[in-house]
Short mmCIF file of C-alpha atoms and ligand atoms in Angstrom, two decimals:
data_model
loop_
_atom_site.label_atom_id
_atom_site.label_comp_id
_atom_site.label_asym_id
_atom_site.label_seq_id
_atom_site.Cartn_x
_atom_site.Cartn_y
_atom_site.Cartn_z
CA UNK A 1 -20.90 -3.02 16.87
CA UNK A 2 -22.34 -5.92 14.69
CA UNK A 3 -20.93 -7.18 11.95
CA UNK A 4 -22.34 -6.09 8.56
CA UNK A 5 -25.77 -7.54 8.39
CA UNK A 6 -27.88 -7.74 4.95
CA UNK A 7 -30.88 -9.07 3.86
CA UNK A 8 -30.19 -12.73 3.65
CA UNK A 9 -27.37 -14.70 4.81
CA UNK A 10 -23.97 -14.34 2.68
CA UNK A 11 -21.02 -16.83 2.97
CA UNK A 12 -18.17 -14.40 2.35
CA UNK A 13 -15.39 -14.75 -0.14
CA UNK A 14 -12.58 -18.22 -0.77
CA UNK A 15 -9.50 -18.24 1.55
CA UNK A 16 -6.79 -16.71 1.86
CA UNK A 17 -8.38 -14.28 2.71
CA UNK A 18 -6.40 -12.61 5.64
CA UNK A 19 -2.39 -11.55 5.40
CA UNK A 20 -0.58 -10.02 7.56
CA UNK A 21 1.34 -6.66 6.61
CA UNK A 22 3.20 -4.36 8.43
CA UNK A 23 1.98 -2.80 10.95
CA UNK A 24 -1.62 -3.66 9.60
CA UNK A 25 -3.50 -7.07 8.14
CA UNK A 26 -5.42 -6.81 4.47
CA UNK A 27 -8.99 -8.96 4.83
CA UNK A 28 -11.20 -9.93 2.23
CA UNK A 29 -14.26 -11.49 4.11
CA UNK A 30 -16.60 -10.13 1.98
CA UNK A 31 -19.15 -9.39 4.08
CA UNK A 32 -19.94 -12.61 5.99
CA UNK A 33 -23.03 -12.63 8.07
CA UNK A 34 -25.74 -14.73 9.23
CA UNK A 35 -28.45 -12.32 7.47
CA UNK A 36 -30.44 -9.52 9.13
CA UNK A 37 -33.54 -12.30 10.20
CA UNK A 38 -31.57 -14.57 11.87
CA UNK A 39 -29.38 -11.94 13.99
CA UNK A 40 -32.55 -10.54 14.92
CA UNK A 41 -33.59 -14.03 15.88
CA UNK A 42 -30.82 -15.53 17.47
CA UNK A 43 -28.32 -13.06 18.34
CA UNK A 44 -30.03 -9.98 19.55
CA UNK A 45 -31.83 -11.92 22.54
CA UNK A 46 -28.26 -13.03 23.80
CA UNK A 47 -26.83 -9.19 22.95
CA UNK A 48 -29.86 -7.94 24.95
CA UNK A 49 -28.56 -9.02 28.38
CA UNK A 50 -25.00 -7.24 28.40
CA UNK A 51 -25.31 -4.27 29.63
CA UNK A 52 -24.19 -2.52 26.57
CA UNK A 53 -25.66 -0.46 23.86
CA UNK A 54 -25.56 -2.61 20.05
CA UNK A 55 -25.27 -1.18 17.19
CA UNK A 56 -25.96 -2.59 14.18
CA UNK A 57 -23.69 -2.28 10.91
CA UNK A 58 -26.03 -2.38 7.96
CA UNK A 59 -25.29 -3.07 4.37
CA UNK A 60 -27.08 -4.02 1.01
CA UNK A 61 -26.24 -3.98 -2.57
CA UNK A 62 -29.36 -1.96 -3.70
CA UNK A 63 -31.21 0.63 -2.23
CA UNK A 64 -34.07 -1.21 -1.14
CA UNK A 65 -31.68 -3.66 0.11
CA UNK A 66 -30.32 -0.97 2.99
CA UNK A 67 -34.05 -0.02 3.23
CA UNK A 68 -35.01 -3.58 3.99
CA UNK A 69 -32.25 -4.13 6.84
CA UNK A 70 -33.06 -0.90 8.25
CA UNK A 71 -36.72 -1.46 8.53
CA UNK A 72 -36.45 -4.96 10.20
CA UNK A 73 -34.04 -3.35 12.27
CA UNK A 74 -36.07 -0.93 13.47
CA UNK A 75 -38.69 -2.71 14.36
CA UNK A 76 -36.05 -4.82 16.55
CA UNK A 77 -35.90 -4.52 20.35
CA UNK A 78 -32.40 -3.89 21.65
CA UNK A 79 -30.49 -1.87 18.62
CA UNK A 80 -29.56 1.74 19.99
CA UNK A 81 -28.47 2.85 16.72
CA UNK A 82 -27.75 1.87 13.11
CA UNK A 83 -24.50 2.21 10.96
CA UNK A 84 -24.27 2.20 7.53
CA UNK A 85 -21.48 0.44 5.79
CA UNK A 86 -21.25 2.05 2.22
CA UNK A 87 -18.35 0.28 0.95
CA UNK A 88 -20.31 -2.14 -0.59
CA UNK A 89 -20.88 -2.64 -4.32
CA UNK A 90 -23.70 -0.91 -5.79
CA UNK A 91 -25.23 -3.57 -8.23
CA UNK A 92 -27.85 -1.55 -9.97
CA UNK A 93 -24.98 0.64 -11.11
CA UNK A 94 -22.46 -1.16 -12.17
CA UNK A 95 -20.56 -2.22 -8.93
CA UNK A 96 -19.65 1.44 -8.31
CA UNK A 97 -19.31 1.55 -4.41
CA UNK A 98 -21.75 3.61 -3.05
CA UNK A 99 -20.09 5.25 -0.44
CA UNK A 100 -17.12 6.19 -3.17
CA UNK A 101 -19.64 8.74 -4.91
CA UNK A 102 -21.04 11.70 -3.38
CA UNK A 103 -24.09 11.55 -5.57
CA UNK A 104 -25.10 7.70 -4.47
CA UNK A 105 -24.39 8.63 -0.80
CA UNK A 106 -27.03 11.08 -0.08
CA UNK A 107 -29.30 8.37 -2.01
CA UNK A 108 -28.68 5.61 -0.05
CA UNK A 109 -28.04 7.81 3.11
CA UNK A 110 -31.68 9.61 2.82
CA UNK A 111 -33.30 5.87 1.78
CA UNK A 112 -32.33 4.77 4.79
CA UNK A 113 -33.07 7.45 7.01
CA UNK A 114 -36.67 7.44 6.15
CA UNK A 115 -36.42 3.33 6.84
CA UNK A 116 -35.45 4.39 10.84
CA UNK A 117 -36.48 6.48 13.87
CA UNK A 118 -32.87 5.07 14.87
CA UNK A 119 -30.20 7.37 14.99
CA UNK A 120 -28.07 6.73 11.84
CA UNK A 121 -24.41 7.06 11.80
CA UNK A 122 -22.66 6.64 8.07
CA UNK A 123 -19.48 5.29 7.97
CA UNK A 124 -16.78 6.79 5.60
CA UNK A 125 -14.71 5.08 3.04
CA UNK A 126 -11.29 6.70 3.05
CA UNK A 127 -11.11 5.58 -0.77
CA UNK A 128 -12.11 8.97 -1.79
CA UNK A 129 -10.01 12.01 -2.97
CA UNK A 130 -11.76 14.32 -0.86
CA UNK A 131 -13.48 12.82 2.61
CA UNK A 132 -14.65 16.18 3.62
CA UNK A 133 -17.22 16.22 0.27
CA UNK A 134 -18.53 12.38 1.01
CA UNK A 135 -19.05 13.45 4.55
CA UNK A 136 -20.99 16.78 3.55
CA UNK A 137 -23.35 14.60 1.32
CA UNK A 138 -23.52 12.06 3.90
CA UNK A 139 -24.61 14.74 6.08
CA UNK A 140 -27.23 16.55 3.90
CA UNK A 141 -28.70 12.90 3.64
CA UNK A 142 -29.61 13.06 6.95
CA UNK A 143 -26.85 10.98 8.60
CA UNK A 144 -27.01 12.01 12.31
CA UNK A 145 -23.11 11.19 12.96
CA UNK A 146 -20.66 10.27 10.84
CA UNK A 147 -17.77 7.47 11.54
CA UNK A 148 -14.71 6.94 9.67
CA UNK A 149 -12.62 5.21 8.06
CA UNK A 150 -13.37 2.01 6.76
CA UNK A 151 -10.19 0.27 5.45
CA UNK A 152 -8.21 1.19 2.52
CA UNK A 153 -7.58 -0.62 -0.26
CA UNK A 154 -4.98 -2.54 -1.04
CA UNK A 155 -2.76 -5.85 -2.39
CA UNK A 156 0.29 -7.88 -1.33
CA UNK A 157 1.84 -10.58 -3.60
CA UNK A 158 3.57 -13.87 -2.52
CA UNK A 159 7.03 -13.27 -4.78
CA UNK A 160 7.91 -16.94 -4.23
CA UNK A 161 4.45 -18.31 -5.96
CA UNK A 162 4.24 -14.99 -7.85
CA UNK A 163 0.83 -14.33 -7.20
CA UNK A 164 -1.58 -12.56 -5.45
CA UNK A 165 -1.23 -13.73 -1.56
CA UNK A 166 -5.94 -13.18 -1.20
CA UNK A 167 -7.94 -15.20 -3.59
CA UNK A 168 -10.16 -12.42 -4.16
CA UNK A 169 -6.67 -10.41 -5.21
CA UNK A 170 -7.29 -6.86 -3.24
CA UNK A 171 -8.56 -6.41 0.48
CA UNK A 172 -9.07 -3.57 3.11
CA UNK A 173 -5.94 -2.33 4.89
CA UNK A 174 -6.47 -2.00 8.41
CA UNK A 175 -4.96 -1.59 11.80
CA UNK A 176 -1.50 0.50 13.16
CA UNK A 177 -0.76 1.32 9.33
CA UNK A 178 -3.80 3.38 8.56
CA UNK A 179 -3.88 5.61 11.73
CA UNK A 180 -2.10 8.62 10.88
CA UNK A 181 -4.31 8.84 7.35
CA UNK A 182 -7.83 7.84 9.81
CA UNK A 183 -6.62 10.62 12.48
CA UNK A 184 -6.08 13.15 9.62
CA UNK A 185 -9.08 11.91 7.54
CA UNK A 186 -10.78 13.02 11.08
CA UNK A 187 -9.15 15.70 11.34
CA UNK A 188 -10.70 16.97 8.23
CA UNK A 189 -14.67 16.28 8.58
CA UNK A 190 -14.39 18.02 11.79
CA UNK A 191 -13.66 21.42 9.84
CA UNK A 192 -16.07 20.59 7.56
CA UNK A 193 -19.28 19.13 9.40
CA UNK A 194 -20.88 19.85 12.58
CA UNK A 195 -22.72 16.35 13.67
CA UNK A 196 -20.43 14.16 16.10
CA UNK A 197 -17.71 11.57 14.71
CA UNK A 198 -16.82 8.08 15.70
CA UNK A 199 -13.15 8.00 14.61
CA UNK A 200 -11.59 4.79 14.35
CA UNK A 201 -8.22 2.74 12.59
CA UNK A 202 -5.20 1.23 14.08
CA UNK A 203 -6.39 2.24 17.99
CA UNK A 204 -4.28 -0.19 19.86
CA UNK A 205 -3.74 2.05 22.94
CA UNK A 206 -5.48 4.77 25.24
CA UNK A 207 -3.21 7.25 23.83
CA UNK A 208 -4.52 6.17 20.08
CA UNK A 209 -7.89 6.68 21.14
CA UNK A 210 -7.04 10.17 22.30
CA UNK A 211 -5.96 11.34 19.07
CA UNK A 212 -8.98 10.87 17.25
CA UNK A 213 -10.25 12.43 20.37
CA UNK A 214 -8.28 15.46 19.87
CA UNK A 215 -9.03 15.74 16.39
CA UNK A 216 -12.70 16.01 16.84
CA UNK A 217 -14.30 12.62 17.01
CA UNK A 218 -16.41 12.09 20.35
CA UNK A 219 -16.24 8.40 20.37
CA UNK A 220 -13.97 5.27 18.54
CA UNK A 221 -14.20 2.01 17.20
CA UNK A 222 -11.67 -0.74 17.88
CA UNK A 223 -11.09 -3.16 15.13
CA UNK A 224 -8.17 -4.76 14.34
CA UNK A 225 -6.54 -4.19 18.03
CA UNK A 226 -9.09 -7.53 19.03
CA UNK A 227 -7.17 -9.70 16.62
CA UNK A 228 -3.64 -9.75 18.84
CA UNK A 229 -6.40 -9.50 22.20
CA UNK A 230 -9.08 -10.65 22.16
CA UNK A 231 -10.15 -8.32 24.55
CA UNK A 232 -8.55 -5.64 22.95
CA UNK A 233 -11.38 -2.67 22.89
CA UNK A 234 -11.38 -3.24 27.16
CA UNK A 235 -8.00 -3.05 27.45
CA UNK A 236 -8.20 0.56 25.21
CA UNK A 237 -11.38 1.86 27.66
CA UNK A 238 -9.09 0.87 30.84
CA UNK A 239 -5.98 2.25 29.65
CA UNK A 240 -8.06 5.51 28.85
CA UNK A 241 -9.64 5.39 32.36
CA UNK A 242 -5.82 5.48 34.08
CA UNK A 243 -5.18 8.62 31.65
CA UNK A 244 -7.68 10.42 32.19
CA UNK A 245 -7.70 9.57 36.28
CA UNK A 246 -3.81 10.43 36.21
CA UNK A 247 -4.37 14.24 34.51
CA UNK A 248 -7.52 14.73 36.69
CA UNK A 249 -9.49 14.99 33.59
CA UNK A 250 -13.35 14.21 34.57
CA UNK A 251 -14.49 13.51 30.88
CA UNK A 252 -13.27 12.64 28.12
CA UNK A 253 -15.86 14.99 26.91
CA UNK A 254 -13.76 17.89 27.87
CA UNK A 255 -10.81 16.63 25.45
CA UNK A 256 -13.14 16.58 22.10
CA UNK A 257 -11.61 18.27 19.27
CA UNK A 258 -9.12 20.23 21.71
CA UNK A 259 -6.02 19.10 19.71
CA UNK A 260 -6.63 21.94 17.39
CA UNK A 261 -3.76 24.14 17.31
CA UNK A 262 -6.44 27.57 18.00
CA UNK A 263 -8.36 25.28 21.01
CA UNK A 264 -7.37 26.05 24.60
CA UNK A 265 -4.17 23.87 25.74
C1 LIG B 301 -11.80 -8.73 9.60
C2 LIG B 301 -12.49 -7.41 9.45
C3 LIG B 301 -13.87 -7.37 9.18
C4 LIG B 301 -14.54 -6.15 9.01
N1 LIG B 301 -15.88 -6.14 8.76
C5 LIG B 301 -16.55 -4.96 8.64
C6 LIG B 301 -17.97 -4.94 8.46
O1 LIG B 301 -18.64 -5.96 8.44
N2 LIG B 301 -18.56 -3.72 8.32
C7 LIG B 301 -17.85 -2.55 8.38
O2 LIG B 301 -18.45 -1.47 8.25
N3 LIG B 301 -16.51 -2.54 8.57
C8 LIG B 301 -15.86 -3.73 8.71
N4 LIG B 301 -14.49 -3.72 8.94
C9 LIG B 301 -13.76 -2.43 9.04
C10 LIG B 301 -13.54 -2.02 10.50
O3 LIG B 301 -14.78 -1.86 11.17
C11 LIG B 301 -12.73 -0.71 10.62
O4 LIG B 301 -13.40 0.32 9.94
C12 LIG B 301 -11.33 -0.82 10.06
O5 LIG B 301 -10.82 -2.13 10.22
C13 LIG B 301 -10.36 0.18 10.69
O6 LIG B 301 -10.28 0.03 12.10
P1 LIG B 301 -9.16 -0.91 12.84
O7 LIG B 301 -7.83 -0.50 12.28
O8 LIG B 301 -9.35 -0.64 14.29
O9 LIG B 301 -9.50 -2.32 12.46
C14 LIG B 301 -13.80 -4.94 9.11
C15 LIG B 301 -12.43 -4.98 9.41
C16 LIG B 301 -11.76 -6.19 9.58
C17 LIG B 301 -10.28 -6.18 9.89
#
């Protein structure tokens, strides 16, 4: 997975902009990235040679914006798929996040899908009151899998300087903290969609990993977990490898969604 690319290059928000929490860390980058033209230009030939598949994580602030990344994307040799981040400001209405609103998510979601042969995957914000109706419109715009969750919102304050401990005041709550709401979150598009799920938040181990398994996702994401390793996400495929080699499970495949209480045991 890239990180968030957009049209042209953005610098990202004033430090602090990373605290620690329990059990999690609040960031406010704000999207940092080199821009969509030079990632294409100087990053993708180096990506190219691992023998990996990239996906790109896609972002804009307007429709045309998304459409725009998409397109040059696209056209791109060496991206196996695209992901939409939609917890991005929406600036032609009023900073609304687009992937908050059910309404703006099919837009954006069906903008970018004509933009792509690419097999688009939209990624859920969990800042919603109801994930299974973001996911449904995500869906009926013509998302072809669906990953979740982004982080959560949220502050801390320094009670010694009385203020704010990020610049930019609130940030995304990620890591251990989040999993049980990401597993249940997963939990709960799998009832209500049918294409495949990327499940992700707080995986640290193999046995993290196999809950969003269990709950229906067919894949994960590992964030955070890089942050105390490095090479965290290896350490989570290897660990996985040992479990599944110590039950005599062949696939992982076989374990999708099976930690539904009417699935087979
Ligand atoms: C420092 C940092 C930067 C992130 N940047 C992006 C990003 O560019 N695009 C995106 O869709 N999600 C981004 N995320 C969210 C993660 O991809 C992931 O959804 C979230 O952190 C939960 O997973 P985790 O607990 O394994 O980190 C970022 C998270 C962190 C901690």
């Amino acid at each position: 997975m890239t990180k968030g690319l957009s049209p042209r290059p953005r610098e990202g928000n004033p430090p602090p902009r990373i605290v620690e929490t329990p059990a999690g860390m609040l960031n406010t980058i704000g999207l940092q990235n080199v821009g969509v033209d030079a990632f294409i230009r100087d990053k993708l030939p180096r990506l190219r040679g691992y023998d990996t598949l990239v996906i790109a994580n896609v972002f804009g602030e307007t429709e045309a914006e998304y459409v725009e990344v998409c397109r040059k994307l696209d056209q791109a040799e060496g991206v196996a798929a695209i992901e939409l981040n939609v917890s991005c400001p929406n600036t032609e209405q009023g900073g609304m996040i687009f992937g908050n609103d059910a309404t703006a998510l099919e837009a954006i979601t069906a903008a970018s899908r004509k933009a792509t042969r690419l097999p688009l995957i939209v990624k859920l914000s969990p800042n919603v009151t109801d994930i299974r109706e973001t996911a449904r419109a995500a869906v009926d715009g013509g998302a072809d899998i669906l990953s979740l969750v982004n982080t959560f919102v949220g502050m801390a304050i320094d009670v010694e300087r009385r203020r704010p401990v990020l610049k930019k005041v609130c940030g995304g709550l990620s890591g251990p903290a989040i999993r049980p709401l990401a597993v249940w979150m997963t939990w709960q598009v799998r009832q209500a969609v049918d294409v495949p799920l990327i499940g992700m938040g707080g995986i640290v181990t193999a046995a993290d990993a196999l809950e969003f398994i269990l709950a229906g996702a067919s894949a994960v994401q590992v964030g955070t977990a890089n942050f105390i390793h490095p090479d965290g996400s290896i350490r989570v495929l290897r660990e996985l490898e040992d479990w599944l080699a110590d039950r005599s499970v062949e696939t992982l495949a076989e374990l999708i969604g099976s930690g539904h209480p009417k699935a087979p045991a």
